[in-house]
mmCIF file of C-alpha atoms in Angstrom:
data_model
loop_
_atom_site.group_PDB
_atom_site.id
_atom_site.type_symbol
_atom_site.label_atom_id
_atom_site.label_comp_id
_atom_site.label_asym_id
_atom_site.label_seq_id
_atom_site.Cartn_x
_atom_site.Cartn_y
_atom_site.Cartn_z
ATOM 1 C CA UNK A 293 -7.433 20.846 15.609
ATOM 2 C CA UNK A 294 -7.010 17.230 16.187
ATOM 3 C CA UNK A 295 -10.857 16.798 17.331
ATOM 4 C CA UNK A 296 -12.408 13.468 16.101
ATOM 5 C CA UNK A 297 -16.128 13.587 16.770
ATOM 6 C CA UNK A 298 -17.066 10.915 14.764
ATOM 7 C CA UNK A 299 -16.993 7.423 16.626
ATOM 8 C CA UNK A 300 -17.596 3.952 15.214
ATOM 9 C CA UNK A 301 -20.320 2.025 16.875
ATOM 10 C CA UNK A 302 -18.546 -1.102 16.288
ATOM 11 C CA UNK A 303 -14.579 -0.541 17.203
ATOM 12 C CA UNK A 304 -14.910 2.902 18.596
ATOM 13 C CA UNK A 305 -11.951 4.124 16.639
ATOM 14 C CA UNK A 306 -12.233 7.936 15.813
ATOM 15 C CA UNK A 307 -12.372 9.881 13.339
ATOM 16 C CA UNK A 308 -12.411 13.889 12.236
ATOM 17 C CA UNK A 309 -14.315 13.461 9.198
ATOM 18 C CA UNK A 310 -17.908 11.650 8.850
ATOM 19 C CA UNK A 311 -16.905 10.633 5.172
ATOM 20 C CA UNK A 312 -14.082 8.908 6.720
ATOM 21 C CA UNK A 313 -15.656 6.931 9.615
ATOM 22 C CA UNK A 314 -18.431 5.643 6.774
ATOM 23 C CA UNK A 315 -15.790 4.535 4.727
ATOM 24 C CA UNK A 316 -14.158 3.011 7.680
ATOM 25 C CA UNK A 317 -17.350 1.183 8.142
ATOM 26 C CA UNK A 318 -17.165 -0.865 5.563
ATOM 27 C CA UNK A 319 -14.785 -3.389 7.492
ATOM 28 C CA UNK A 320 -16.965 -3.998 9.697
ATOM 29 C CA UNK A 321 -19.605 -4.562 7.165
ATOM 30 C CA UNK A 322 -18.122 -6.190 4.462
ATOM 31 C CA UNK A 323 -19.417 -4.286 1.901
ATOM 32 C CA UNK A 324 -17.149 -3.943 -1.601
ATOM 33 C CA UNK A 325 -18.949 -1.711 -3.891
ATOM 34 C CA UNK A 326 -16.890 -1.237 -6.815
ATOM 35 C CA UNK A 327 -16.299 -4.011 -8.862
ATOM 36 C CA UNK A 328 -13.303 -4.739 -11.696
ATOM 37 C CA UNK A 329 -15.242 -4.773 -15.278
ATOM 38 C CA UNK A 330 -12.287 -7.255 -16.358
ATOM 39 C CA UNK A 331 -12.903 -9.816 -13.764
ATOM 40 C CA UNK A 332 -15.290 -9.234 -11.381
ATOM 41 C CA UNK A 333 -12.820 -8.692 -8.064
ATOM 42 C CA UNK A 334 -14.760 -6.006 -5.787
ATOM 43 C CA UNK A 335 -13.152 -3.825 -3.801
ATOM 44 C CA UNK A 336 -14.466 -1.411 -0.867
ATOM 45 C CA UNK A 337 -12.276 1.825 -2.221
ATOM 46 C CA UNK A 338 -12.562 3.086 -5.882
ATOM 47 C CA UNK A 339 -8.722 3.895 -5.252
ATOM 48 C CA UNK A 340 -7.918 0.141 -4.960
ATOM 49 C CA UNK A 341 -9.928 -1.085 -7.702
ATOM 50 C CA UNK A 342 -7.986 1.948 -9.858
ATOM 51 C CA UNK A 343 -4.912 0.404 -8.769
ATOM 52 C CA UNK A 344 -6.135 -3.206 -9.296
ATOM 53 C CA UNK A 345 -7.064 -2.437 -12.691
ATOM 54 C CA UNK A 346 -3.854 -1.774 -13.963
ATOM 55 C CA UNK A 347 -3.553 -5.221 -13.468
ATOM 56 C CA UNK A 348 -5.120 -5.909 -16.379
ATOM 57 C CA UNK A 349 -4.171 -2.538 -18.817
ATOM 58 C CA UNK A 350 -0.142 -2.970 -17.619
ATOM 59 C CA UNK A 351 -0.494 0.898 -16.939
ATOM 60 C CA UNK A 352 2.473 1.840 -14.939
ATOM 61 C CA UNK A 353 2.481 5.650 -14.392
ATOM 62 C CA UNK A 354 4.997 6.155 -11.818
ATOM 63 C CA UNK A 355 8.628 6.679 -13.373
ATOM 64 C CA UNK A 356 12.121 6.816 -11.356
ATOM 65 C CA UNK A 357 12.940 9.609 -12.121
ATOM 66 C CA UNK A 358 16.558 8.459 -12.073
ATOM 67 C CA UNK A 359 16.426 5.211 -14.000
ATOM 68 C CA UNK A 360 13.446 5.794 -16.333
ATOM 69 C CA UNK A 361 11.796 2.128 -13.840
ATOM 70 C CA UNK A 362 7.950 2.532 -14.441
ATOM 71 C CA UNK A 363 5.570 0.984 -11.265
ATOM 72 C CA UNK A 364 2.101 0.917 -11.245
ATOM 73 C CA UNK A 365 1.699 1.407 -7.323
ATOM 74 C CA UNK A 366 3.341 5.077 -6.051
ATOM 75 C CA UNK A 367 4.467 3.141 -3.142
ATOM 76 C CA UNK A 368 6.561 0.817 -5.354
ATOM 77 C CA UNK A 369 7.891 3.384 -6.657
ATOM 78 C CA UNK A 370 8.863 5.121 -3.357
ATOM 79 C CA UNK A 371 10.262 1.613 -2.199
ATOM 80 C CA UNK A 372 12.223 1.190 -5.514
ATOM 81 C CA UNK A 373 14.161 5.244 -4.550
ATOM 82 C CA UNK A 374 16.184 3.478 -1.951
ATOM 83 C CA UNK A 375 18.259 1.893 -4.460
ATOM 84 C CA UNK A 376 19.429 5.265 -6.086
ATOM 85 C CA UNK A 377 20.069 6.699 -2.320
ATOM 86 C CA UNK A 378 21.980 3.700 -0.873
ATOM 87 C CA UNK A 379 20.355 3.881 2.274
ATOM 88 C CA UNK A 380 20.500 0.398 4.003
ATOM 89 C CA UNK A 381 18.420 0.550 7.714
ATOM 90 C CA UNK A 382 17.862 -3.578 7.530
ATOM 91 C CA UNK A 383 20.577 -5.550 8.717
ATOM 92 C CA UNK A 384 20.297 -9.186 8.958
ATOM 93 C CA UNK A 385 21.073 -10.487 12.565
ATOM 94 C CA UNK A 386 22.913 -13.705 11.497
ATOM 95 C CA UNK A 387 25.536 -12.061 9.342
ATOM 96 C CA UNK A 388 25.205 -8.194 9.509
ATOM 97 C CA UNK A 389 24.401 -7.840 5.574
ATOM 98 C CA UNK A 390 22.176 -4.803 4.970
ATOM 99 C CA UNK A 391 19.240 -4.399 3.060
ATOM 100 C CA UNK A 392 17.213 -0.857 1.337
ATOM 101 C CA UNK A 393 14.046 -2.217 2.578
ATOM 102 C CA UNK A 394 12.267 -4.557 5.104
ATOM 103 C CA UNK A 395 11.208 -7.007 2.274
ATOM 104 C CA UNK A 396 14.872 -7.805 1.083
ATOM 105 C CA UNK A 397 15.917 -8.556 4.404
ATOM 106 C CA UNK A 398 12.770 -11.094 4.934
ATOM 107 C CA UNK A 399 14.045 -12.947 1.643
ATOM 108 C CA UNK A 400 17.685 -13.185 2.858
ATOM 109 C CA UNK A 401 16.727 -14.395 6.243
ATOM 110 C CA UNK A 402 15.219 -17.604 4.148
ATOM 111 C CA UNK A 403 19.244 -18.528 3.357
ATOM 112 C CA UNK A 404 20.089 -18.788 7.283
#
């Protein structure tokens, strides 16, 4: 219940699960054990070099599901949802436009 036992010699950040802290680990380390077949980028999470190689294969297996839009991160996909809700939260300080996400509103800034 919230207990994080596990403590990393180096940072001292905590964590609740020893798989995590070793993981966490390799920051300080450097170490990137999984390596991209296609061109030899390594990686310290098998979960980023999954998502790297689709890089290569153009696999995109998250669909809006109200546009048929395929992405091949989840997150780009979750980013890409504010378009069909309309929700604006970024509003540019020089002229008050409003953007869906953070990113938009960085590019528009450029203009001022």
């Amino acid at each position: 219940t919230g207990e994080k036992p596990f403590i990393c010699s180096d940072c001292g950040k905590c964590f609740n699960d020893s798989s995590i802290l070793i993981r966490h680990m390799k920051i300080h380390t450097g170490e990137k054990p999984f390596c991209c077949p296609q061109c030899g980028r390594k990686f310290r999470r098998r979960a980023h070099l999954i998502v790297h190689e689709r890089t290569h294969t153009g696999e995109k297996p998250f669909t809006c599901p109200e546009c048929g839009k395929s992405f091949a991160r989840r997150s780009h996909l979750m980013d890409h949802r504010i378009i069909h809700n309309g929700e604006k939260k970024y509003s540019c300080p020089e002229c008050g436009k409003c953007f869906g996400l953070q990113g938009y509103l960085n590019k528009h800034f450029k203009i001022h």
